[in-house]
Each structure stands twice: as structure tokens, then as C-alpha cells.
PDB file of C-alpha atoms and ligand atoms in Angstrom:
ATOM      1  CA  MET A   1      73.445  15.062  26.034  1.00  0.00           C
ATOM      2  CA  LYS A   2      77.446  16.123  26.580  1.00  0.00           C
ATOM      3  CA  LEU A   3      78.577  17.244  22.942  1.00  0.00           C
ATOM      4  CA  SER A   4      82.126  16.510  22.181  1.00  0.00           C
ATOM      5  CA  VAL A   5      84.171  19.637  20.924  1.00  0.00           C
ATOM      6  CA  PRO A   6      84.001  18.037  17.372  1.00  0.00           C
ATOM      7  CA  ALA A   7      80.576  17.736  17.609  1.00  0.00           C
ATOM      8  CA  VAL A   8      80.177  21.504  18.943  1.00  0.00           C
ATOM      9  CA  VAL A   9      82.181  22.321  15.766  1.00  0.00           C
ATOM     10  CA  GLY A  10      80.096  20.311  13.737  1.00  0.00           C
ATOM     11  CA  LEU A  11      77.201  22.162  15.019  1.00  0.00           C
ATOM     12  CA  ALA A  12      78.234  25.238  13.981  1.00  0.00           C
ATOM     13  CA  LEU A  13      79.239  23.885  10.610  1.00  0.00           C
ATOM     14  CA  ALA A  14      76.275  22.119  10.125  1.00  0.00           C
ATOM     15  CA  GLY A  15      74.404  25.457  10.852  1.00  0.00           C
ATOM     16  CA  LEU A  16      76.325  26.901   8.252  1.00  0.00           C
ATOM     17  CA  LEU A  17      75.970  24.122   5.570  1.00  0.00           C
ATOM     18  CA  ALA A  18      72.346  23.843   6.481  1.00  0.00           C
ATOM     19  CA  ALA A  19      71.684  27.592   5.689  1.00  0.00           C
ATOM     20  CA  SER A  20      73.671  27.170   2.339  1.00  0.00           C
ATOM     21  CA  ALA A  21      73.518  23.524   0.922  1.00  0.00           C
ATOM     22  CA  PRO A  22      70.993  22.357  -1.495  1.00  0.00           C
ATOM     23  CA  ASN A  23      67.784  20.988   0.013  1.00  0.00           C
ATOM     24  CA  ALA A  24      68.876  22.041   3.476  1.00  0.00           C
ATOM     25  CA  SER A  25      66.170  21.277   6.146  1.00  0.00           C
ATOM     26  CA  ALA A  26      64.875  24.562   8.142  1.00  0.00           C
ATOM     27  CA  ALA A  27      66.225  23.150  11.218  1.00  0.00           C
ATOM     28  CA  THR A  28      69.939  22.637  11.723  1.00  0.00           C
ATOM     29  CA  THR A  29      70.141  18.985  12.474  1.00  0.00           C
ATOM     30  CA  LEU A  30      72.203  17.856  15.451  1.00  0.00           C
ATOM     31  CA  ALA A  31      75.984  17.182  14.424  1.00  0.00           C
ATOM     32  CA  ALA A  32      76.844  13.644  14.509  1.00  0.00           C
ATOM     33  CA  PRO A  33      79.445  12.372  16.841  1.00  0.00           C
ATOM     34  CA  GLU A  34      82.805  11.160  16.277  1.00  0.00           C
ATOM     35  CA  ILE A  35      82.602   7.603  15.643  1.00  0.00           C
ATOM     36  CA  PRO A  36      85.634   6.104  17.714  1.00  0.00           C
ATOM     37  CA  LEU A  37      87.982   4.383  15.199  1.00  0.00           C
ATOM     38  CA  ALA A  38      89.144   1.938  17.824  1.00  0.00           C
ATOM     39  CA  ASN A  39      85.503   0.618  17.941  1.00  0.00           C
ATOM     40  CA  VAL A  40      85.639   0.003  14.126  1.00  0.00           C
ATOM     41  CA  LYS A  41      88.914  -1.487  14.378  1.00  0.00           C
ATOM     42  CA  ALA A  42      87.683  -3.486  17.170  1.00  0.00           C
ATOM     43  CA  HIS A  43      84.808  -5.173  15.001  1.00  0.00           C
ATOM     44  CA  LEU A  44      87.748  -5.612  12.064  1.00  0.00           C
ATOM     45  CA  THR A  45      89.518  -7.686  14.591  1.00  0.00           C
ATOM     46  CA  GLN A  46      86.511  -9.663  15.470  1.00  0.00           C
ATOM     47  CA  LEU A  47      85.661 -10.500  11.742  1.00  0.00           C
ATOM     48  CA  SER A  48      89.273 -11.311  11.088  1.00  0.00           C
ATOM     49  CA  SER A  49      89.387 -14.015  14.086  1.00  0.00           C
ATOM     50  CA  ILE A  50      86.043 -15.278  12.902  1.00  0.00           C
ATOM     51  CA  ALA A  51      87.488 -15.923   9.480  1.00  0.00           C
ATOM     52  CA  ALA A  52      90.813 -17.591  11.128  1.00  0.00           C
ATOM     53  CA  ALA A  53      88.574 -19.637  13.267  1.00  0.00           C
ATOM     54  CA  ASN A  54      86.499 -20.657  10.028  1.00  0.00           C
ATOM     55  CA  GLY A  55      88.591 -21.927   7.076  1.00  0.00           C
ATOM     56  CA  GLY A  56      90.007 -18.460   6.928  1.00  0.00           C
ATOM     57  CA  ASN A  57      87.104 -16.483   4.907  1.00  0.00           C
ATOM     58  CA  ARG A  58      83.782 -15.475   5.721  1.00  0.00           C
ATOM     59  CA  ALA A  59      82.360 -16.256   2.506  1.00  0.00           C
ATOM     60  CA  HIS A  60      78.520 -17.135   1.483  1.00  0.00           C
ATOM     61  CA  GLY A  61      77.871 -20.833   2.285  1.00  0.00           C
ATOM     62  CA  ARG A  62      80.753 -20.912   4.987  1.00  0.00           C
ATOM     63  CA  ALA A  63      80.640 -20.931   8.613  1.00  0.00           C
ATOM     64  CA  GLY A  64      82.629 -17.997   8.633  1.00  0.00           C
ATOM     65  CA  TYR A  65      79.706 -15.971   7.129  1.00  0.00           C
ATOM     66  CA  LEU A  66      77.083 -17.047   9.577  1.00  0.00           C
ATOM     67  CA  ALA A  67      79.310 -16.376  12.469  1.00  0.00           C
ATOM     68  CA  SER A  68      79.795 -12.936  11.130  1.00  0.00           C
ATOM     69  CA  VAL A  69      76.009 -12.425  11.244  1.00  0.00           C
ATOM     70  CA  ASN A  70      75.828 -13.591  14.586  1.00  0.00           C
ATOM     71  CA  TYR A  71      78.489 -11.180  15.674  1.00  0.00           C
ATOM     72  CA  VAL A  72      76.676  -8.244  14.497  1.00  0.00           C
ATOM     73  CA  LYS A  73      73.346  -9.390  15.164  1.00  0.00           C
ATOM     74  CA  GLY A  74      74.438  -9.939  18.966  1.00  0.00           C
ATOM     75  CA  LYS A  75      75.945  -5.940  19.326  1.00  0.00           C
ATOM     76  CA  LEU A  76      72.700  -4.817  17.712  1.00  0.00           C
ATOM     77  CA  ASP A  77      70.164  -6.856  19.775  1.00  0.00           C
ATOM     78  CA  ALA A  78      72.000  -5.522  22.919  1.00  0.00           C
ATOM     79  CA  ALA A  79      72.003  -1.936  21.470  1.00  0.00           C
ATOM     80  CA  GLY A  80      68.254  -1.978  21.105  1.00  0.00           C
ATOM     81  CA  PHE A  81      67.694  -2.657  17.456  1.00  0.00           C
ATOM     82  CA  THR A  82      64.750  -4.724  15.964  1.00  0.00           C
ATOM     83  CA  THR A  83      66.617  -7.245  14.170  1.00  0.00           C
ATOM     84  CA  THR A  84      65.552  -9.674  11.440  1.00  0.00           C
ATOM     85  CA  VAL A  85      67.428 -12.450   9.620  1.00  0.00           C
ATOM     86  CA  GLN A  86      66.220 -12.843   5.982  1.00  0.00           C
ATOM     87  CA  GLN A  87      67.113 -16.306   4.587  1.00  0.00           C
ATOM     88  CA  PHE A  88      67.753 -17.142   0.878  1.00  0.00           C
ATOM     89  CA  THR A  89      69.325 -19.767  -1.265  1.00  0.00           C
ATOM     90  CA  ALA A  90      72.328 -19.178  -3.550  1.00  0.00           C
ATOM     91  CA  SER A  91      74.443 -21.759  -5.238  1.00  0.00           C
ATOM     92  CA  GLY A  92      72.928 -24.284  -3.326  1.00  0.00           C
ATOM     93  CA  SER A  93      73.684 -23.105   0.241  1.00  0.00           C
ATOM     94  CA  THR A  94      71.615 -20.940   2.458  1.00  0.00           C
ATOM     95  CA  GLY A  95      72.546 -17.222   2.718  1.00  0.00           C
ATOM     96  CA  TYR A  96      71.637 -14.493   5.112  1.00  0.00           C
ATOM     97  CA  ASN A  97      70.638 -10.870   5.051  1.00  0.00           C
ATOM     98  CA  LEU A  98      70.824  -9.302   8.566  1.00  0.00           C
ATOM     99  CA  ILE A  99      68.345  -6.183   8.815  1.00  0.00           C
ATOM    100  CA  ALA A 100      68.277  -3.673  11.922  1.00  0.00           C
ATOM    101  CA  ASP A 101      65.570  -0.970  12.490  1.00  0.00           C
ATOM    102  CA  TRP A 102      66.048   1.656  14.852  1.00  0.00           C
ATOM    103  CA  PRO A 103      62.707   1.911  16.526  1.00  0.00           C
ATOM    104  CA  GLY A 104      61.090   5.501  15.961  1.00  0.00           C
ATOM    105  CA  GLY A 105      61.144   8.045  13.068  1.00  0.00           C
ATOM    106  CA  ASP A 106      58.297   8.166  10.299  1.00  0.00           C
ATOM    107  CA  SER A 107      58.123   4.741   9.088  1.00  0.00           C
ATOM    108  CA  ASN A 108      56.866   6.119   5.771  1.00  0.00           C
ATOM    109  CA  GLN A 109      60.211   7.805   5.276  1.00  0.00           C
ATOM    110  CA  VAL A 110      63.092   5.142   5.620  1.00  0.00           C
ATOM    111  CA  VAL A 111      67.063   6.267   5.585  1.00  0.00           C
ATOM    112  CA  MET A 112      68.928   2.624   4.672  1.00  0.00           C
ATOM    113  CA  SER A 113      72.473   2.200   5.190  1.00  0.00           C
ATOM    114  CA  GLY A 114      73.779  -1.141   3.771  1.00  0.00           C
ATOM    115  CA  SER A 115      77.076  -3.056   3.273  1.00  0.00           C
ATOM    116  CA  HIS A 116      77.795  -6.574   2.447  1.00  0.00           C
ATOM    117  CA  LEU A 117      79.248  -8.728   5.018  1.00  0.00           C
ATOM    118  CA  ASP A 118      80.651 -11.724   3.058  1.00  0.00           C
ATOM    119  CA  SER A 119      84.034 -12.094   1.792  1.00  0.00           C
ATOM    120  CA  VAL A 120      85.271 -13.976  -1.281  1.00  0.00           C
ATOM    121  CA  THR A 121      86.733 -17.570  -0.329  1.00  0.00           C
ATOM    122  CA  ALA A 122      90.422 -16.425  -0.527  1.00  0.00           C
ATOM    123  CA  GLY A 123      90.545 -14.537   2.698  1.00  0.00           C
ATOM    124  CA  ALA A 124      88.828 -12.636   5.674  1.00  0.00           C
ATOM    125  CA  GLY A 125      87.781  -9.732   3.430  1.00  0.00           C
ATOM    126  CA  ILE A 126      88.785  -7.192   6.029  1.00  0.00           C
ATOM    127  CA  ASN A 127      88.532  -4.329   3.562  1.00  0.00           C
ATOM    128  CA  ASP A 128      86.125  -5.915   1.259  1.00  0.00           C
ATOM    129  CA  ASN A 129      83.797  -5.750   2.906  1.00  0.00           C
ATOM    130  CA  GLY A 130      84.576  -5.778   6.913  1.00  0.00           C
ATOM    131  CA  SER A 131      85.296  -1.880   6.571  1.00  0.00           C
ATOM    132  CA  GLY A 132      81.961  -1.211   5.307  1.00  0.00           C
ATOM    133  CA  SER A 133      80.246  -3.640   7.545  1.00  0.00           C
ATOM    134  CA  ALA A 134      82.264  -2.300  10.920  1.00  0.00           C
ATOM    135  CA  ALA A 135      81.430   1.480  10.197  1.00  0.00           C
ATOM    136  CA  ILE A 136      77.795   0.899   9.606  1.00  0.00           C
ATOM    137  CA  LEU A 137      77.622  -1.103  12.534  1.00  0.00           C
ATOM    138  CA  GLU A 138      79.458   1.468  14.968  1.00  0.00           C
ATOM    139  CA  THR A 139      77.298   3.783  13.350  1.00  0.00           C
ATOM    140  CA  ALA A 140      74.325   2.136  14.625  1.00  0.00           C
ATOM    141  CA  LEU A 141      75.777   1.820  17.938  1.00  0.00           C
ATOM    142  CA  ALA A 142      76.295   5.415  18.339  1.00  0.00           C
ATOM    143  CA  VAL A 143      72.590   5.926  17.156  1.00  0.00           C
ATOM    144  CA  SER A 144      71.896   3.840  20.449  1.00  0.00           C
ATOM    145  CA  ARG A 145      74.203   5.479  22.702  1.00  0.00           C
ATOM    146  CA  ALA A 146      72.613   8.928  21.579  1.00  0.00           C
ATOM    147  CA  GLN A 147      69.170   7.343  21.865  1.00  0.00           C
ATOM    148  CA  LEU A 148      68.769   9.169  18.510  1.00  0.00           C
ATOM    149  CA  LYS A 149      65.311  10.474  17.771  1.00  0.00           C
ATOM    150  CA  PRO A 150      65.669  11.131  14.006  1.00  0.00           C
ATOM    151  CA  THR A 151      62.444  12.551  12.089  1.00  0.00           C
ATOM    152  CA  LYS A 152      62.949   9.710   9.265  1.00  0.00           C
ATOM    153  CA  HIS A 153      63.038   5.857  10.368  1.00  0.00           C
ATOM    154  CA  LEU A 154      66.647   4.248  10.402  1.00  0.00           C
ATOM    155  CA  ARG A 155      67.279   1.060   9.107  1.00  0.00           C
ATOM    156  CA  PHE A 156      70.432  -0.751   8.452  1.00  0.00           C
ATOM    157  CA  ALA A 157      71.623  -3.904   6.388  1.00  0.00           C
ATOM    158  CA  TRP A 158      74.301  -6.310   6.252  1.00  0.00           C
ATOM    159  CA  TRP A 159      73.992  -8.325   2.839  1.00  0.00           C
ATOM    160  CA  GLY A 160      75.050 -11.950   2.202  1.00  0.00           C
ATOM    161  CA  ALA A 161      76.455 -13.419  -1.063  1.00  0.00           C
ATOM    162  CA  GLU A 162      77.397 -10.016  -2.638  1.00  0.00           C
ATOM    163  CA  GLU A 163      80.523 -11.443  -3.837  1.00  0.00           C
ATOM    164  CA  LEU A 164      78.111 -13.967  -5.997  1.00  0.00           C
ATOM    165  CA  GLY A 165      76.602 -10.884  -7.839  1.00  0.00           C
ATOM    166  CA  LEU A 166      74.822  -9.015  -5.406  1.00  0.00           C
ATOM    167  CA  VAL A 167      72.268 -11.818  -4.374  1.00  0.00           C
ATOM    168  CA  GLY A 168      71.455 -10.871  -0.992  1.00  0.00           C
ATOM    169  CA  SER A 169      70.545  -7.442  -1.800  1.00  0.00           C
ATOM    170  CA  ARG A 170      68.802  -8.265  -4.778  1.00  0.00           C
ATOM    171  CA  TYR A 171      66.834 -10.889  -3.027  1.00  0.00           C
ATOM    172  CA  TYR A 172      65.621  -8.185  -0.157  1.00  0.00           C
ATOM    173  CA  VAL A 173      64.593  -5.578  -2.804  1.00  0.00           C
ATOM    174  CA  ASN A 174      62.786  -8.054  -5.050  1.00  0.00           C
ATOM    175  CA  ASN A 175      60.807  -9.585  -1.943  1.00  0.00           C
ATOM    176  CA  LEU A 176      60.034  -6.133  -0.499  1.00  0.00           C
ATOM    177  CA  PRO A 177      56.598  -4.938  -1.423  1.00  0.00           C
ATOM    178  CA  THR A 178      56.402  -1.899  -4.034  1.00  0.00           C
ATOM    179  CA  ALA A 179      54.666  -0.012  -1.366  1.00  0.00           C
ATOM    180  CA  GLU A 180      57.756  -0.409   1.034  1.00  0.00           C
ATOM    181  CA  ARG A 181      59.911   0.146  -1.492  1.00  0.00           C
ATOM    182  CA  ALA A 182      58.612   3.567  -2.005  1.00  0.00           C
ATOM    183  CA  LYS A 183      59.238   4.311   1.600  1.00  0.00           C
ATOM    184  CA  ILE A 184      63.022   4.197   1.319  1.00  0.00           C
ATOM    185  CA  SER A 185      63.915   7.808   0.693  1.00  0.00           C
ATOM    186  CA  GLY A 186      67.541   6.849   0.458  1.00  0.00           C
ATOM    187  CA  TYR A 187      69.869   3.908   0.466  1.00  0.00           C
ATOM    188  CA  LEU A 188      73.550   4.698   1.033  1.00  0.00           C
ATOM    189  CA  ASN A 189      76.117   1.821   0.119  1.00  0.00           C
ATOM    190  CA  PHE A 190      79.635   1.365   2.002  1.00  0.00           C
ATOM    191  CA  ASP A 191      81.619  -1.352   0.125  1.00  0.00           C
ATOM    192  CA  MET A 192      85.417  -0.833   0.425  1.00  0.00           C
ATOM    193  CA  ILE A 193      85.990   2.296   2.183  1.00  0.00           C
ATOM    194  CA  GLY A 194      89.532   1.711   4.252  1.00  0.00           C
ATOM    195  CA  SER A 195      91.587   0.750   1.177  1.00  0.00           C
ATOM    196  CA  PRO A 196      95.278   1.022   2.134  1.00  0.00           C
ATOM    197  CA  ASN A 197      96.066   3.371  -0.784  1.00  0.00           C
ATOM    198  CA  PRO A 198      92.964   5.135  -0.809  1.00  0.00           C
ATOM    199  CA  GLY A 199      90.978   7.284  -2.816  1.00  0.00           C
ATOM    200  CA  TYR A 200      88.043   9.186  -1.575  1.00  0.00           C
ATOM    201  CA  PHE A 201      85.007   8.919  -4.218  1.00  0.00           C
ATOM    202  CA  VAL A 202      81.500   9.838  -3.597  1.00  0.00           C
ATOM    203  CA  TYR A 203      78.722   7.921  -5.727  1.00  0.00           C
ATOM    204  CA  ASP A 204      77.129  10.372  -8.115  1.00  0.00           C
ATOM    205  CA  ASP A 205      73.530   8.890  -8.012  1.00  0.00           C
ATOM    206  CA  ASP A 206      71.043  10.945  -6.399  1.00  0.00           C
ATOM    207  CA  PRO A 207      72.358  14.606  -5.994  1.00  0.00           C
ATOM    208  CA  THR A 208      71.013  15.095  -2.512  1.00  0.00           C
ATOM    209  CA  ILE A 209      72.903  12.116  -1.034  1.00  0.00           C
ATOM    210  CA  GLU A 210      75.911  13.093  -3.231  1.00  0.00           C
ATOM    211  CA  GLN A 211      76.106  16.510  -1.849  1.00  0.00           C
ATOM    212  CA  THR A 212      75.739  15.366   1.704  1.00  0.00           C
ATOM    213  CA  PHE A 213      78.787  13.405   1.434  1.00  0.00           C
ATOM    214  CA  LYS A 214      80.634  16.161  -0.506  1.00  0.00           C
ATOM    215  CA  ASN A 215      79.667  18.622   2.243  1.00  0.00           C
ATOM    216  CA  TYR A 216      81.225  16.232   4.798  1.00  0.00           C
ATOM    217  CA  TYR A 217      84.479  16.184   2.836  1.00  0.00           C
ATOM    218  CA  ALA A 218      84.457  19.914   2.135  1.00  0.00           C
ATOM    219  CA  GLY A 219      84.310  20.632   5.895  1.00  0.00           C
ATOM    220  CA  LEU A 220      87.652  18.328   6.024  1.00  0.00           C
ATOM    221  CA  GLY A 221      89.104  20.230   3.196  1.00  0.00           C
ATOM    222  CA  ILE A 222      89.692  16.628   1.419  1.00  0.00           C
ATOM    223  CA  PRO A 223      88.580  16.987  -2.313  1.00  0.00           C
ATOM    224  CA  THR A 224      86.747  13.970  -3.841  1.00  0.00           C
ATOM    225  CA  GLU A 225      86.142  12.334  -7.054  1.00  0.00           C
ATOM    226  CA  ILE A 226      82.859  10.591  -8.487  1.00  0.00           C
ATOM    227  CA  GLU A 227      82.938   7.255  -8.126  1.00  0.00           C
ATOM    228  CA  THR A 228      83.144   5.470 -11.493  1.00  0.00           C
ATOM    229  CA  GLU A 229      84.506   2.123 -11.112  1.00  0.00           C
ATOM    230  CA  GLY A 230      81.122   0.714  -9.946  1.00  0.00           C
ATOM    231  CA  ASP A 231      78.140   1.246 -11.577  1.00  0.00           C
ATOM    232  CA  GLY A 232      76.315  -1.988 -11.037  1.00  0.00           C
ATOM    233  CA  ARG A 233      79.027  -3.399  -9.246  1.00  0.00           C
ATOM    234  CA  SER A 234      77.610  -3.269  -5.386  1.00  0.00           C
ATOM    235  CA  ASP A 235      74.768  -3.303  -3.361  1.00  0.00           C
ATOM    236  CA  HIS A 236      73.240   0.095  -4.316  1.00  0.00           C
ATOM    237  CA  ALA A 237      72.479  -1.393  -7.840  1.00  0.00           C
ATOM    238  CA  PRO A 238      69.219  -3.434  -6.960  1.00  0.00           C
ATOM    239  CA  PHE A 239      67.873  -0.055  -5.108  1.00  0.00           C
ATOM    240  CA  LYS A 240      68.831   2.215  -7.900  1.00  0.00           C
ATOM    241  CA  ASN A 241      66.966  -0.435 -10.321  1.00  0.00           C
ATOM    242  CA  VAL A 242      63.459   0.146  -8.673  1.00  0.00           C
ATOM    243  CA  GLY A 243      63.926   3.873  -8.423  1.00  0.00           C
ATOM    244  CA  VAL A 244      65.380   4.282  -4.638  1.00  0.00           C
ATOM    245  CA  PRO A 245      67.471   7.190  -4.508  1.00  0.00           C
ATOM    246  CA  VAL A 246      70.999   5.760  -3.719  1.00  0.00           C
ATOM    247  CA  GLY A 247      74.370   7.032  -2.752  1.00  0.00           C
ATOM    248  CA  GLY A 248      77.501   5.934  -1.090  1.00  0.00           C
ATOM    249  CA  LEU A 249      81.330   5.838  -0.433  1.00  0.00           C
ATOM    250  CA  PHE A 250      84.351   3.922  -1.760  1.00  0.00           C
ATOM    251  CA  SER A 251      88.187   4.210  -1.384  1.00  0.00           C
ATOM    252  CA  GLY A 252      89.024   1.952  -4.322  1.00  0.00           C
ATOM    253  CA  ALA A 253      89.840  -1.583  -5.290  1.00  0.00           C
ATOM    254  CA  ASP A 254      92.013  -2.801  -7.983  1.00  0.00           C
ATOM    255  CA  TYR A 255      92.188   0.284 -10.310  1.00  0.00           C
ATOM    256  CA  ILE A 256      95.946   2.084 -10.071  1.00  0.00           C
ATOM    257  CA  LYS A 257      96.063   5.422  -8.495  1.00  0.00           C
ATOM    258  CA  THR A 258      97.445   8.101 -10.710  1.00  0.00           C
ATOM    259  CA  ALA A 259      99.812  10.687 -10.318  1.00  0.00           C
ATOM    260  CA  ALA A 260      97.045  13.392  -9.691  1.00  0.00           C
ATOM    261  CA  GLN A 261      95.355  11.682  -7.209  1.00  0.00           C
ATOM    262  CA  ALA A 262      98.558  10.912  -5.189  1.00  0.00           C
ATOM    263  CA  GLN A 263      99.251  14.612  -5.435  1.00  0.00           C
ATOM    264  CA  LYS A 264      95.741  15.216  -3.706  1.00  0.00           C
ATOM    265  CA  TRP A 265      95.203  12.603  -1.466  1.00  0.00           C
ATOM    266  CA  GLY A 266      98.807  11.289  -0.618  1.00  0.00           C
ATOM    267  CA  GLY A 267      99.618   7.617  -1.045  1.00  0.00           C
ATOM    268  CA  THR A 268     101.473   5.724  -3.917  1.00  0.00           C
ATOM    269  CA  SER A 269     100.588   6.635  -7.467  1.00  0.00           C
ATOM    270  CA  GLY A 270     101.133   3.659 -10.203  1.00  0.00           C
ATOM    271  CA  VAL A 271      99.718   1.447  -7.274  1.00  0.00           C
ATOM    272  CA  ALA A 272      96.177  -0.091  -6.690  1.00  0.00           C
ATOM    273  CA  PHE A 273      93.952   1.512  -4.220  1.00  0.00           C
ATOM    274  CA  ASP A 274      93.801  -2.017  -2.774  1.00  0.00           C
ATOM    275  CA  ARG A 275      96.571  -4.384  -4.062  1.00  0.00           C
ATOM    276  CA  CYS A 276      94.824  -7.052  -1.807  1.00  0.00           C
ATOM    277  CA  TYR A 277      91.566  -6.924  -3.480  1.00  0.00           C
ATOM    278  CA  HIS A 278      89.953 -10.482  -3.369  1.00  0.00           C
ATOM    279  CA  ARG A 279      92.985 -11.864  -2.122  1.00  0.00           C
ATOM    280  CA  ALA A 280      94.218 -13.695   0.849  1.00  0.00           C
ATOM    281  CA  CYS A 281      96.118 -10.583   2.089  1.00  0.00           C
ATOM    282  CA  ASP A 282      93.030  -8.841   2.423  1.00  0.00           C
ATOM    283  CA  THR A 283      93.358  -8.810   6.243  1.00  0.00           C
ATOM    284  CA  THR A 284      93.602  -6.314   9.347  1.00  0.00           C
ATOM    285  CA  ALA A 285      96.958  -5.039   8.096  1.00  0.00           C
ATOM    286  CA  ASN A 286      95.124  -4.162   4.472  1.00  0.00           C
ATOM    287  CA  ILE A 287      93.542  -0.991   6.069  1.00  0.00           C
ATOM    288  CA  SER A 288      94.046   2.552   6.063  1.00  0.00           C
ATOM    289  CA  ASP A 289      93.139   4.068   9.444  1.00  0.00           C
ATOM    290  CA  THR A 290      92.873   7.571   7.854  1.00  0.00           C
ATOM    291  CA  ALA A 291      90.466   6.510   5.286  1.00  0.00           C
ATOM    292  CA  LEU A 292      88.785   4.256   7.550  1.00  0.00           C
ATOM    293  CA  GLY A 293      88.256   7.030  10.248  1.00  0.00           C
ATOM    294  CA  ARG A 294      87.007   9.673   7.699  1.00  0.00           C
ATOM    295  CA  ASN A 295      84.601   7.414   6.195  1.00  0.00           C
ATOM    296  CA  SER A 296      83.450   6.336   9.354  1.00  0.00           C
ATOM    297  CA  ASN A 297      82.654   9.664  10.444  1.00  0.00           C
ATOM    298  CA  ALA A 298      81.201  10.576   6.997  1.00  0.00           C
ATOM    299  CA  VAL A 299      78.785   7.415   7.467  1.00  0.00           C
ATOM    300  CA  ALA A 300      77.286   8.870  10.633  1.00  0.00           C
ATOM    301  CA  TYR A 301      77.300  12.590   9.281  1.00  0.00           C
ATOM    302  CA  ALA A 302      75.136  11.237   6.449  1.00  0.00           C
ATOM    303  CA  VAL A 303      72.846   9.192   8.520  1.00  0.00           C
ATOM    304  CA  TRP A 304      72.522  12.163  11.258  1.00  0.00           C
ATOM    305  CA  THR A 305      72.047  14.622   8.381  1.00  0.00           C
ATOM    306  CA  LEU A 306      69.663  12.729   6.005  1.00  0.00           C
ATOM    307  CA  SER A 307      67.164  11.572   8.796  1.00  0.00           C
ATOM    308  CA  GLY A 308      66.765  14.878  10.198  1.00  0.00           C
ATOM    309  CA  ALA A 309      68.274  13.820  13.496  1.00  0.00           C
ATOM    310  CA  SER A 310      67.728  16.793  16.107  1.00  0.00           C
TER     311      SER A 310
HETATM  312  N1  DTR B 401      82.126  -5.002  -6.226  1.00  0.00           N
HETATM  313  C1  DTR B 401      82.861  -4.741  -5.081  1.00  0.00           C
HETATM  314  C2  DTR B 401      84.005  -4.048  -5.313  1.00  0.00           C
HETATM  315  C3  DTR B 401      84.105  -2.811  -5.951  1.00  0.00           C
HETATM  316  C4  DTR B 401      84.526  -2.646  -7.506  1.00  0.00           C
HETATM  317  N2  DTR B 401      84.209  -1.561  -7.740  1.00  0.00           N
HETATM  318  C5  DTR B 401      83.326  -0.794  -6.811  1.00  0.00           C
HETATM  319  C6  DTR B 401      82.786   0.445  -6.889  1.00  0.00           C
HETATM  320  C7  DTR B 401      81.717   0.761  -6.016  1.00  0.00           C
HETATM  321  C8  DTR B 401      81.289   0.074  -4.920  1.00  0.00           C
HETATM  322  C9  DTR B 401      81.848  -1.336  -4.801  1.00  0.00           C
HETATM  323  C10 DTR B 401      83.036  -1.575  -5.754  1.00  0.00           C
HETATM  324  C11 DTR B 401      83.210  -6.152  -4.501  1.00  0.00           C
HETATM  325  O1  DTR B 401      84.020  -6.777  -4.917  1.00  0.00           O
HETATM  326  O2  DTR B 401      82.790  -6.445  -3.427  1.00  0.00           O
HETATM  327 ZN1   ZN B 402      84.615  -8.074  -3.436  1.00  0.00          ZN
HETATM  328 ZN1   ZN B 403      82.640  -5.488  -1.764  1.00  0.00          ZN
END
């Protein structure tokens, strides 16, 4: 497999980090490929078009949500994933979770990545949470392009009805047999990772997952902060509640960026990380390409690293 320059650099870095990072595996894992930002943004354009064609949103119980599921499922089926659509009922409407398994790897050690695919009814939900959904979709497609053979089994999930209160992810966890829950070595959550006035926040739940993301950003020389806004506010919560190690990334919602944060990250202090949070203006114009690109690559780095891809 021809490695790109970033990947070659990444191999060297991964080798160095693997030697020094806590819980580093003995073998140096294969460096994750660069995730093409243009591909991630193309998924966002599709989700935007889906909303426009379906009453302006992709909310639970609306046509735009099921159309979003079918778009993502079509890409995954074509790429060789084993997909499952899990139905549930919430607020009198049928909801859908989309689960995609990459064949192979140790089925007793599952590295799972998830994002909610639904929007609020106010708009298209491009940052919240098209950004996370598109980033993990493109990471899954990168796994397929690489025909990756990770040590651990890879699973990806797109959740329904998160905006109603984590309904889809909670339904998945509640209906997963205890023995199956125990096989999940880590659940990585990505909800709002392209905010227009971005912060770089890392969930401080499982220390190994947290360190993995910190290592990635340290490699870019970008400082991160612990995510404090969201305990219990996104789809990692049901997994954490049953003892699954969790982690994730967040670029900020309606909290205000401080002067100190603007100093280290750029952007505008005194303004929300995402002024269009849960508003109609959460469109394709409501995305920081820099944050989306960095976080998409961080997703791939964590998936490759934590699954022992080699
Ligand atoms: N609950 C998410 C937005 C959100 C707010 N704070 C956090 C922290 C971590 C992840 C997500 C969030 C939503 O509205 O979809
Ligand atoms: Zn939301
Ligand atoms: Zn969200």
C-alpha cells in the first residue's frame, strides 16, 4: 500500500509515540491515512440537500432523517461493511440506528465509533451533527479503501433521536446483551466537531482514549482542553453508564469562547463556539474547515491506533 507523505511522517511519529505513550502497544501501529476534507464536506453537502428536499431538517420522525440513514447506509454497503438498521419508537414515531461492522478483527474486542445523525427540527443540523456523522463515515470509507486488518473489530454507529434525549444510543445499549457490552473495549463519540468558532476539547473519561486524542493534537502542536460542557449530554453517556470505556472530541456549542481560548486557538472571544447551535443557520456555512479537517484526522488516528491496525 503506497503511503502518502503525511502517513510516512505519521509512521515515524507513531513509532516515537508508541514507545513513549502510556499503554503503548509493543508493535508500532500503521499510521492512519489523511482523511480527505473534500470528501467529508461532500457528505455534508449531501446531508444539506437531503434536508432541503425534506422540509428543511433531518429530525427524528421526519423524512429527512430516514433519507440521511439511507445515504450513509448506501455508502457503507458499497464499501463492504455489514450494516444493520435497528428500529425503535420515540415520541410516537419510528426511529432508526444504523450500525456498521467492518468484517474481521477480534470480535471479543470491539472499537466502536458513533455520532448522532439526527438534527433538531429547526434546521439541517450540519455541525450538529452532520460534522461527526460525516467524519466517521469518511473514516469508515478510509478503512475500506485500506482494506484494513486491525487486531480489534471495528464498529461504527449513527444514532437516531439523540436530540430527544439520547434515545437511539440508549436503546442500543439497553438492548445489547451484557456479554456483548463487555466486548466493547472503547466507545468514541463525535458530536459537533466542526464548530465555526472552534475549541479543541477532549472528553476526560477513559484515560487511554483521552491520551490517544491528546497525542494526536500534541503531534500538531495544538493545545486541547478537557470537555466539561457535556457530561451526560451526548451518546457516550449510555455506554459510560454501563461501564464501557468512552472518549471523544468536541469543538463547542453555545458556550462563549474566552479571551484565553481565542489566544491559543484563534477565532473570536466573547462569541459562542457555535452561534447557530440548534438554529436554522446550522448550514454548510456553519463549519470551520480547519476544525473539521483536524478532527476528522483525529478520528482516523484514534480508530487506527486503538484497534491495533498494522
Ligand atoms: N448535546 C449535544 C450538544 C452538546 C452540548 N454539549 C456537549 C458536549 C459534548 C458533546 C455534545 C455536546 C447536542 O445538542 O446534540
Ligand atoms: Zn443538538
Ligand atoms: Zn449533537
